[in-house]
mmCIF file of C-alpha atoms and ligand atoms in Angstrom:
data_model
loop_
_atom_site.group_PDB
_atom_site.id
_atom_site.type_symbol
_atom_site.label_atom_id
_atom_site.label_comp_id
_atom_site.label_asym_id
_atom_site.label_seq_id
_atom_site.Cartn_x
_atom_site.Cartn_y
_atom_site.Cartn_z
ATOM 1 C CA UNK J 9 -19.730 -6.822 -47.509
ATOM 2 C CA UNK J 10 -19.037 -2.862 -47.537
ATOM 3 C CA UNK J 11 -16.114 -1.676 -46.465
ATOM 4 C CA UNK J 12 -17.040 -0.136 -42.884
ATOM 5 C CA UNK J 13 -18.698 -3.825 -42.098
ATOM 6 C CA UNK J 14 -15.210 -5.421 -43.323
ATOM 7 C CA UNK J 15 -13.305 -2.829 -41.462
ATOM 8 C CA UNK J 16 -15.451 -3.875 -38.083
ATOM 9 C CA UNK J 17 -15.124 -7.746 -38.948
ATOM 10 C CA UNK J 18 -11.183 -7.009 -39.000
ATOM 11 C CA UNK J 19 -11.151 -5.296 -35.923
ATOM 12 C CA UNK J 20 -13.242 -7.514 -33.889
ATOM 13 C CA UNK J 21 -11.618 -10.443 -34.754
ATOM 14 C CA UNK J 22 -8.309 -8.297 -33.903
ATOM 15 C CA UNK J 23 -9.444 -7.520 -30.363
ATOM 16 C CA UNK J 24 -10.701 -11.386 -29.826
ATOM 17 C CA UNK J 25 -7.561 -12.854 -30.554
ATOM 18 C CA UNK J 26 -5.311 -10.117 -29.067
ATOM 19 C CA UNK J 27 -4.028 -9.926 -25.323
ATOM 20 C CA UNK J 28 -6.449 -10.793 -22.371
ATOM 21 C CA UNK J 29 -7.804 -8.197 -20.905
ATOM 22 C CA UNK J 30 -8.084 -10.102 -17.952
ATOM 23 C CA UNK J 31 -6.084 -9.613 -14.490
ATOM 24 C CA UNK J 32 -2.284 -9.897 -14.616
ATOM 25 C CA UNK J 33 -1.185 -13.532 -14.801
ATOM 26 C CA UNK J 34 -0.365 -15.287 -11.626
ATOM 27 C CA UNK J 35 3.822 -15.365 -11.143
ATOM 28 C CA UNK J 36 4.898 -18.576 -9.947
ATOM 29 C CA UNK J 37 6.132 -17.188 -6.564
ATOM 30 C CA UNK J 38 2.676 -15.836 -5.557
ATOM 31 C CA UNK J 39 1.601 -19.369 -3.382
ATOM 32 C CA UNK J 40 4.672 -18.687 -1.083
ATOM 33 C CA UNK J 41 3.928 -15.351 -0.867
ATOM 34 C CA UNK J 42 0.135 -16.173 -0.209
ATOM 35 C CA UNK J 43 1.562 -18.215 3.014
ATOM 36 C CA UNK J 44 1.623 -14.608 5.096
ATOM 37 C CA UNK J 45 0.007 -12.433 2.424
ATOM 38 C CA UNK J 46 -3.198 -14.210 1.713
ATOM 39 C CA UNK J 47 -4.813 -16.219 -1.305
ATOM 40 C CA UNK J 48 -6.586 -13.174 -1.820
ATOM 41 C CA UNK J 49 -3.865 -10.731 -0.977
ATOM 42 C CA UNK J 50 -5.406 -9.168 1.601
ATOM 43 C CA UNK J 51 -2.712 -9.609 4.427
ATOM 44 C CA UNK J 52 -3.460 -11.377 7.949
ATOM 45 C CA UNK J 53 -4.350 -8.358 10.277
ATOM 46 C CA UNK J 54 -3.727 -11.048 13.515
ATOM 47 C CA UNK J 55 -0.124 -11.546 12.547
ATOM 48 C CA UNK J 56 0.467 -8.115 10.621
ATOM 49 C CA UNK J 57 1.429 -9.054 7.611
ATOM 50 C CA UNK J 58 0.317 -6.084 5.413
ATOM 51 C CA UNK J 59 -2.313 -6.222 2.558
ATOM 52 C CA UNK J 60 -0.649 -6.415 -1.399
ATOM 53 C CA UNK J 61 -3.462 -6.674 -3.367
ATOM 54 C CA UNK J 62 -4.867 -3.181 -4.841
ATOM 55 C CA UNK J 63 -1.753 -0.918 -4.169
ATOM 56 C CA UNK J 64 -0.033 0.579 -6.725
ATOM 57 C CA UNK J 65 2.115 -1.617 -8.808
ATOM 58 C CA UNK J 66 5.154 0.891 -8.923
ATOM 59 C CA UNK J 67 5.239 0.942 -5.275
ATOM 60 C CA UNK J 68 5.529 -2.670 -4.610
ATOM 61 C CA UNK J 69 7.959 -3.430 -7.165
ATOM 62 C CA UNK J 70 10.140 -0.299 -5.408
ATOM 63 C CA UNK J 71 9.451 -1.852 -2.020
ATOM 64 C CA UNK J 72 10.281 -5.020 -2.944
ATOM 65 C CA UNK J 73 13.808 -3.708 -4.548
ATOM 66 C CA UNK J 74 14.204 -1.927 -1.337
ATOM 67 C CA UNK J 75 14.125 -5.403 1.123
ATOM 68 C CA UNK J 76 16.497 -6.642 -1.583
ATOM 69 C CA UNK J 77 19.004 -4.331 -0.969
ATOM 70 C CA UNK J 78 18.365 -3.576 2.495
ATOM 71 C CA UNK J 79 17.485 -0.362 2.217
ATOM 72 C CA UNK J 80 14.412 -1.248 4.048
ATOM 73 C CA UNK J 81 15.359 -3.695 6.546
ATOM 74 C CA UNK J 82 12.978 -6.774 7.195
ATOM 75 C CA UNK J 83 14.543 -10.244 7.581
ATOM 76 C CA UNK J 84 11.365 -12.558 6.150
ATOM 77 C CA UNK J 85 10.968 -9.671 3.365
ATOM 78 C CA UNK J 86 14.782 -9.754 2.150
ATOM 79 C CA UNK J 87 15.015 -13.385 2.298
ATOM 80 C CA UNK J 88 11.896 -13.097 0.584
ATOM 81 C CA UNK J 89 13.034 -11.019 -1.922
ATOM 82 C CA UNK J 90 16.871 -11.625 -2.958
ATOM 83 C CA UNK J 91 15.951 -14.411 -5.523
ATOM 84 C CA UNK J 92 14.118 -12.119 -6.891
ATOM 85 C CA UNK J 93 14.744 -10.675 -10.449
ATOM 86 C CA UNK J 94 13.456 -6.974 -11.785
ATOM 87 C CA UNK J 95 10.878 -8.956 -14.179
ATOM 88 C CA UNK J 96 9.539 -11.448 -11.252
ATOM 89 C CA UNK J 97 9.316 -8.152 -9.104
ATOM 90 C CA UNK J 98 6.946 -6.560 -12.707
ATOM 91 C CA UNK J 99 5.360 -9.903 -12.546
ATOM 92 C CA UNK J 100 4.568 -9.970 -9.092
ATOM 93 C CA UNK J 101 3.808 -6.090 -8.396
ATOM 94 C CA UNK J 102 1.270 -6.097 -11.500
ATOM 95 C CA UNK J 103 -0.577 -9.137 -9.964
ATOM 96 C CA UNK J 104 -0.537 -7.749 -6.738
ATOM 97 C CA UNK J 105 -1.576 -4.478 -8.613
ATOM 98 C CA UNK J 106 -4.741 -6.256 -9.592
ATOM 99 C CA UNK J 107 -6.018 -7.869 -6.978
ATOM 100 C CA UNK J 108 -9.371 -6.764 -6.139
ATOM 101 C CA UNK J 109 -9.726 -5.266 -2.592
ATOM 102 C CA UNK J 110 -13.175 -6.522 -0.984
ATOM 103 C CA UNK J 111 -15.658 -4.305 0.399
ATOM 104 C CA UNK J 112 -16.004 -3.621 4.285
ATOM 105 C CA UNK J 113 -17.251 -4.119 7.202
ATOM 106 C CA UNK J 114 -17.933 -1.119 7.743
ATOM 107 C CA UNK J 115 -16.993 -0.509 11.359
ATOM 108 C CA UNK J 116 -20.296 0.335 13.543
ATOM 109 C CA UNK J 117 -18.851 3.679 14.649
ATOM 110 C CA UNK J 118 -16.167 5.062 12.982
ATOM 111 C CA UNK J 119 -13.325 5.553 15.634
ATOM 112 C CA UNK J 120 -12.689 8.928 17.125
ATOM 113 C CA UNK J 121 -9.905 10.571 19.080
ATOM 114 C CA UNK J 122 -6.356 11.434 18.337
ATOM 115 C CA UNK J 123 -5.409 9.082 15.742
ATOM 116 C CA UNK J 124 -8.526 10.755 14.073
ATOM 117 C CA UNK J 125 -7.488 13.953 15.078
ATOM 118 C CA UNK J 126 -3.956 13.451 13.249
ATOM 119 C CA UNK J 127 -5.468 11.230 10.565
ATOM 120 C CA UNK J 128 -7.495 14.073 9.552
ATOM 121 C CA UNK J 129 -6.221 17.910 10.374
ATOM 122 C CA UNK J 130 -2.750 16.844 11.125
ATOM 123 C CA UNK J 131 -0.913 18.492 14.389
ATOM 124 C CA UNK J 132 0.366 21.977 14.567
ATOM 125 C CA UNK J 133 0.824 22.579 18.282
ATOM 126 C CA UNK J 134 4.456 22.807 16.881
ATOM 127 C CA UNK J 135 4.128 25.751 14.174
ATOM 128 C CA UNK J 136 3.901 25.715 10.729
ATOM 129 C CA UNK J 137 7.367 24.736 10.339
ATOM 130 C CA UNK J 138 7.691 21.680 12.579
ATOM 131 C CA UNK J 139 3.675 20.586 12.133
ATOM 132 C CA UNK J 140 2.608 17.406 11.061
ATOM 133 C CA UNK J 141 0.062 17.569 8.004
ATOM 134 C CA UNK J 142 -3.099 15.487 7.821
ATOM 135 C CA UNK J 143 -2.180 11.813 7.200
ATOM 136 C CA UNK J 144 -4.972 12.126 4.956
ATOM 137 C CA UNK J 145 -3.909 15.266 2.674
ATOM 138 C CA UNK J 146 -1.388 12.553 0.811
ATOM 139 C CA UNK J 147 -2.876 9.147 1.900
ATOM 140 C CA UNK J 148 -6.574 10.661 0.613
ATOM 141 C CA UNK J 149 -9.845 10.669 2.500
ATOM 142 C CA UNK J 150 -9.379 7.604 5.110
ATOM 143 C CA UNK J 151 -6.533 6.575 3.987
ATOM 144 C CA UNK J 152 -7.781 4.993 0.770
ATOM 145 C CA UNK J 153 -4.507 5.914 -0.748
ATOM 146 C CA UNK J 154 -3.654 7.880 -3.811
ATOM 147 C CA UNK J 155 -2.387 7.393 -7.112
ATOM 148 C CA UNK J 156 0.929 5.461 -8.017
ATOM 149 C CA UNK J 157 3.034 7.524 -5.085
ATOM 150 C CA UNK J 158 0.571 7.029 -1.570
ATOM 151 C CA UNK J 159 -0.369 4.071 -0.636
ATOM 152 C CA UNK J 160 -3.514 2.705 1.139
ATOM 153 C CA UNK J 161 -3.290 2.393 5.078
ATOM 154 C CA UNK J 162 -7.194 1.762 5.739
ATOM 155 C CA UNK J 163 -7.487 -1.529 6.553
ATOM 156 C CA UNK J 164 -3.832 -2.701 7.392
ATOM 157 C CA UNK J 165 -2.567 -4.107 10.321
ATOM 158 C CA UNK J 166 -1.935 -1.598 13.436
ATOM 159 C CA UNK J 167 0.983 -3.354 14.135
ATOM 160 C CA UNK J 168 2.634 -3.261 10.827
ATOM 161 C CA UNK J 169 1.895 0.916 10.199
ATOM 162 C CA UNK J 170 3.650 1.545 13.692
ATOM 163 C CA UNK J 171 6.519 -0.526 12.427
ATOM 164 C CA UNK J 172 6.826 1.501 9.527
ATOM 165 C CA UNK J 173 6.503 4.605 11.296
ATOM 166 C CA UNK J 174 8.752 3.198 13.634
ATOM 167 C CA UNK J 175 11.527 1.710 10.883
ATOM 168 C CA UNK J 176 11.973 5.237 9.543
ATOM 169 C CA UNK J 177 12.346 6.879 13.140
ATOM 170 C CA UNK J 178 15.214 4.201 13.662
ATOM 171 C CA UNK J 179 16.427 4.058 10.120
ATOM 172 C CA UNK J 180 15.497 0.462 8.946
ATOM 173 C CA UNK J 181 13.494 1.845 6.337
ATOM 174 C CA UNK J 182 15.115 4.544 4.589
ATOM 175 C CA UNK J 183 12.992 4.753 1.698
ATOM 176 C CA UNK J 184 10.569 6.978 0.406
ATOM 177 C CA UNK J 185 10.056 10.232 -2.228
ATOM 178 C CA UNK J 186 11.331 13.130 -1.320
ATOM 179 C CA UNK J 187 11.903 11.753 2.488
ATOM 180 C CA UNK J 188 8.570 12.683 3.280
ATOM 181 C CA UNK J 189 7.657 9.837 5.368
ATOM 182 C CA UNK J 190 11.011 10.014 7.331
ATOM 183 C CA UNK J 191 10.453 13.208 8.205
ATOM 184 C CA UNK J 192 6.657 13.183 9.296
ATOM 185 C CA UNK J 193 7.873 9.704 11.817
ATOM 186 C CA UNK J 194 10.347 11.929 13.302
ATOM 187 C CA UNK J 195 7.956 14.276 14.443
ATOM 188 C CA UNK J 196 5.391 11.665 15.967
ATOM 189 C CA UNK J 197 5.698 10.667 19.798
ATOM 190 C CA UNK J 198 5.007 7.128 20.226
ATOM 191 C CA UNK J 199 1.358 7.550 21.874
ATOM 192 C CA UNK J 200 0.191 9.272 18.134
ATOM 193 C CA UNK J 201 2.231 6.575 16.920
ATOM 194 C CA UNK J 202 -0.242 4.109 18.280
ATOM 195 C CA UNK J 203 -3.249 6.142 18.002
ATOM 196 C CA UNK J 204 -2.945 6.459 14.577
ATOM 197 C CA UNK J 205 -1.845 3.320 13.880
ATOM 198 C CA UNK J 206 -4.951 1.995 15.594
ATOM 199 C CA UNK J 207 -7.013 4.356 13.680
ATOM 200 C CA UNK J 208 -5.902 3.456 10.066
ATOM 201 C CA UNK J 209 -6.514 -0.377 11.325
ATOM 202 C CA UNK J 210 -9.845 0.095 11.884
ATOM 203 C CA UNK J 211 -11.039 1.615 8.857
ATOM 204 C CA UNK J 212 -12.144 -0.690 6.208
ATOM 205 C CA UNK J 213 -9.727 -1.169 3.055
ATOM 206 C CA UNK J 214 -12.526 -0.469 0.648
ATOM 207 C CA UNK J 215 -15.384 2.045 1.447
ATOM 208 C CA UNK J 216 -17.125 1.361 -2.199
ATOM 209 C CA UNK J 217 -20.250 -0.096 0.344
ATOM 210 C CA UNK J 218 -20.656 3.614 1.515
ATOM 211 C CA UNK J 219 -18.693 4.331 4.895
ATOM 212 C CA UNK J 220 -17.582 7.145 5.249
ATOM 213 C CA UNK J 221 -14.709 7.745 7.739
HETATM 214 C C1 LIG N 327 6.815 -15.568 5.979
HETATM 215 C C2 LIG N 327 5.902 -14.469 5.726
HETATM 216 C C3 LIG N 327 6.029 -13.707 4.404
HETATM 217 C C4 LIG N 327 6.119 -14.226 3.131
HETATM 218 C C5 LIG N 327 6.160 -15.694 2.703
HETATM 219 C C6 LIG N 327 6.118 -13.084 2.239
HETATM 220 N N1 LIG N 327 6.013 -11.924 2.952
HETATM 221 FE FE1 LIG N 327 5.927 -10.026 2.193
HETATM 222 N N2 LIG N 327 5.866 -9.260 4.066
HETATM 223 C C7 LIG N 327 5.960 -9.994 5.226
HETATM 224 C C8 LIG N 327 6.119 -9.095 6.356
HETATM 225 C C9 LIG N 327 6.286 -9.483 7.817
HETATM 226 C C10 LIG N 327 6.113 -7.789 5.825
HETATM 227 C C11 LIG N 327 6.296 -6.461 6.601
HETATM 228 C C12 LIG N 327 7.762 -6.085 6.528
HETATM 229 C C13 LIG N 327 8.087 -4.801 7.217
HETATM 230 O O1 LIG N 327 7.625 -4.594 8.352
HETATM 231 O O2 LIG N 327 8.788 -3.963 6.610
HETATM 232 C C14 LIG N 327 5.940 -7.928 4.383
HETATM 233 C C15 LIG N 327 5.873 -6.850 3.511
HETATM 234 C C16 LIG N 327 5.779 -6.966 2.136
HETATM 235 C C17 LIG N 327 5.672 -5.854 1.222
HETATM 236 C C18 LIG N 327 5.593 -4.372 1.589
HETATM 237 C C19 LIG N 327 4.138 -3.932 1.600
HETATM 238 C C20 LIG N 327 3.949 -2.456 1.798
HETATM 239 O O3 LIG N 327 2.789 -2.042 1.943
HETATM 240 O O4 LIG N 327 4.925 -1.691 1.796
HETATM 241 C C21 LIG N 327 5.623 -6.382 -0.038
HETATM 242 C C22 LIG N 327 5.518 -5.615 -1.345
HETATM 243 C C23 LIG N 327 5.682 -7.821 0.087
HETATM 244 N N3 LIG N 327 5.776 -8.152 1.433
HETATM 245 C C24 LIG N 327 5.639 -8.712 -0.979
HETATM 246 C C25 LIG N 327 5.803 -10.084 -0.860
HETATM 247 C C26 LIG N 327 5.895 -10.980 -1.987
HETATM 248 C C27 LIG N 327 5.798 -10.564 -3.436
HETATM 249 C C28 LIG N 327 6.090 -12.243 -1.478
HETATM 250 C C29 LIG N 327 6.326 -13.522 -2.237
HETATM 251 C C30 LIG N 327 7.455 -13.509 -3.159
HETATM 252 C C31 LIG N 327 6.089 -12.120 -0.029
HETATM 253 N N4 LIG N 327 5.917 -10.799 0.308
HETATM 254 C C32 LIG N 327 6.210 -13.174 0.857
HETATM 255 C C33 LIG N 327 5.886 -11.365 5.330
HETATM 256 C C34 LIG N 327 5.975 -12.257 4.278
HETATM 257 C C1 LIG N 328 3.390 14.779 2.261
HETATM 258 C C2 LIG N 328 2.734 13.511 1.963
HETATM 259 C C3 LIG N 328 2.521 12.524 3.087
HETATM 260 C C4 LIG N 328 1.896 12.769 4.306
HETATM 261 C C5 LIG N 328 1.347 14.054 4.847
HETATM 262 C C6 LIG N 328 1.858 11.484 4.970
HETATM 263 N N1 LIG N 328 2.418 10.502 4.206
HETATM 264 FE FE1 LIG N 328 2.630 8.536 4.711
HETATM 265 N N2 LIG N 328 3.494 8.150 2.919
HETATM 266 C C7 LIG N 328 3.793 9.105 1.966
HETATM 267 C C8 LIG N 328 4.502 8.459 0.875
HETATM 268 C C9 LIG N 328 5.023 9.135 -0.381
HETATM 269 C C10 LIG N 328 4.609 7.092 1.208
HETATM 270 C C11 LIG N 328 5.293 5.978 0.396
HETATM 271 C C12 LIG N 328 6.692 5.810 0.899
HETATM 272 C C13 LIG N 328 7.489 4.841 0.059
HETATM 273 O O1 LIG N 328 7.348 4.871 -1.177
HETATM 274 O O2 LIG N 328 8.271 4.070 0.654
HETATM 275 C C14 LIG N 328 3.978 6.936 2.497
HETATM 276 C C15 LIG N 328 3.893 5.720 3.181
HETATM 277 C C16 LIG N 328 3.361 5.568 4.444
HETATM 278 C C17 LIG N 328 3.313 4.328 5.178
HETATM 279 C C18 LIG N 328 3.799 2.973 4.699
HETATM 280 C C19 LIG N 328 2.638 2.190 4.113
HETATM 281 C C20 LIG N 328 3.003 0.790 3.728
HETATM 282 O O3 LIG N 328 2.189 0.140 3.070
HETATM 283 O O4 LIG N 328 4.084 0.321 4.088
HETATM 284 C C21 LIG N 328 2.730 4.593 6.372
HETATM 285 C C22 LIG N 328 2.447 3.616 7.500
HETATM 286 C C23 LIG N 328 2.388 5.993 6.386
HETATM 287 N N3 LIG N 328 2.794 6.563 5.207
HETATM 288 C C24 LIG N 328 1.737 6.631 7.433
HETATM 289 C C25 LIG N 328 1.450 7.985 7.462
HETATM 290 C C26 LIG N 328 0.836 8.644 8.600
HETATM 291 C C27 LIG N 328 0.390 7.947 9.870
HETATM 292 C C28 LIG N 328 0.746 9.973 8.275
HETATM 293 C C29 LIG N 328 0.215 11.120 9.140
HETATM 294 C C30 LIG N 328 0.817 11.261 10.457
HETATM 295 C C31 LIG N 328 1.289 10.121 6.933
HETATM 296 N N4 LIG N 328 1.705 8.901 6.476
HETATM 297 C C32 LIG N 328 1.346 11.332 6.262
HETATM 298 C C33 LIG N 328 3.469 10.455 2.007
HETATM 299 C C34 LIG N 328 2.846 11.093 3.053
#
């Protein structure tokens, strides 16, 4: 056998018998958290329970950290979470992480109005100083979410995004870089609260079947 043949023989057999490159492993924990998160991870939009699966893994491990120590308060979510160790919270995040996030519906018009409005140029009525930029400018084009730091609204329950926006008006949810979220949810009313809320709800969590929002 030459030597380049040998060398390819070595490697193959190398990448056969070395890690799975499969999805992350499923933690022991995830059936109880599939109760109110879904089999699939994709959430139950009737009772709000938010979507998991597809979001960045560093988020969810920092969110889950957070219920544990009450920086972000939620009484299911920090019982939830205070067995928890830093490795299950790797464990869990990474399968989460991986969790492929089906495609559509795609809604049959794509909503308009002021959560639109918001979603998409923001609200400046108050200046440049006090405005609210474009929920989209960090959450990317509707909502899809971006990178490790912004995560995906499209698709989530209304009810839970207005709690959020809601939990860091009334400081249950404290976390967050750079208190950006805090201080955009200061500046909402409670009617673009809703709107927007609404808005993000309606758009589907994966748009790889071609909507366009
Ligand atoms: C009994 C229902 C229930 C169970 C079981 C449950 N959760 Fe939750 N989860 C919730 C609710 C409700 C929220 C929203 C909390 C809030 O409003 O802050 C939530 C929120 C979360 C979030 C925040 C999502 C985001 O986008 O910020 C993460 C992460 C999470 N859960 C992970 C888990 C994991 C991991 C498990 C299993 C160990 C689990 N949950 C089990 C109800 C549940
Ligand atoms: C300057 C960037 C920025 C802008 C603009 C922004 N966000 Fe965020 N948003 C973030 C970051 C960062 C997080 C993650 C916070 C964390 O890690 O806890 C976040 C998280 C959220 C969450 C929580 C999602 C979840 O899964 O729990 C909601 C809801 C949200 N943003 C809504 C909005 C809305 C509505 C707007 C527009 C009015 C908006 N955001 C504009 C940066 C931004």
């Amino acid at each position: 056998m030459s030597r380049i043949l040998r060398g390819l023989v070595i490697a193959l057999t190398v990448c056969l018998g070395g890690p799975a490159i499969s999805a992350a492993a499923t933690p022991p924990q995830a059936s109880e958290c599939a109760a109110c998160h879904g089999a699939n991870g994709m959430g139950n939009q009737a009772s709000g329970f938010p979507a998991l699966a597809g979001l960045p893994s560093a988020y969810l491990q920092a969110q889950l950290a957070a219920f544990k120590n009450h920086e972000r308060g939620n009484a299911i979510m920090g019982g939830m979470a205070t067995p928890l160790t830093g490795p299950d919270m790797a464990a869990l995040g990474d399968y989460y992480a991986a969790l492929p996030v089906p495609a559509g519906p795609v809604p049959p018009a794509l909503p308009a109005g002021p959560g639109a409005d918001l979603a998409q140029r923001g609200d400046w009525q108050a200046g440049l100083a006090d405005g609210i930029p474009s929920c989209d400018s960090c959450h990317g084009p509707g909502g899809a979410g971006v990178g490790a730091q912004f995560p995906r609204l499209a698709g989530q329950p209304a009810v839970y995004l207005a709690a959020q926006l809601n939990g860091w008006r009334d400081g249950t949810r404290k976390t967050g870089p750079l208190g950006l979220m805090s201080a955009i949810a200061h500046r909402l009313s409670p009617a673009q609260i809703s709107a927007v809320a609404a808005y993000y709800a309606a758009l589907p969590a994966n748009t790889a079947n071609g909507a366009k929002p």
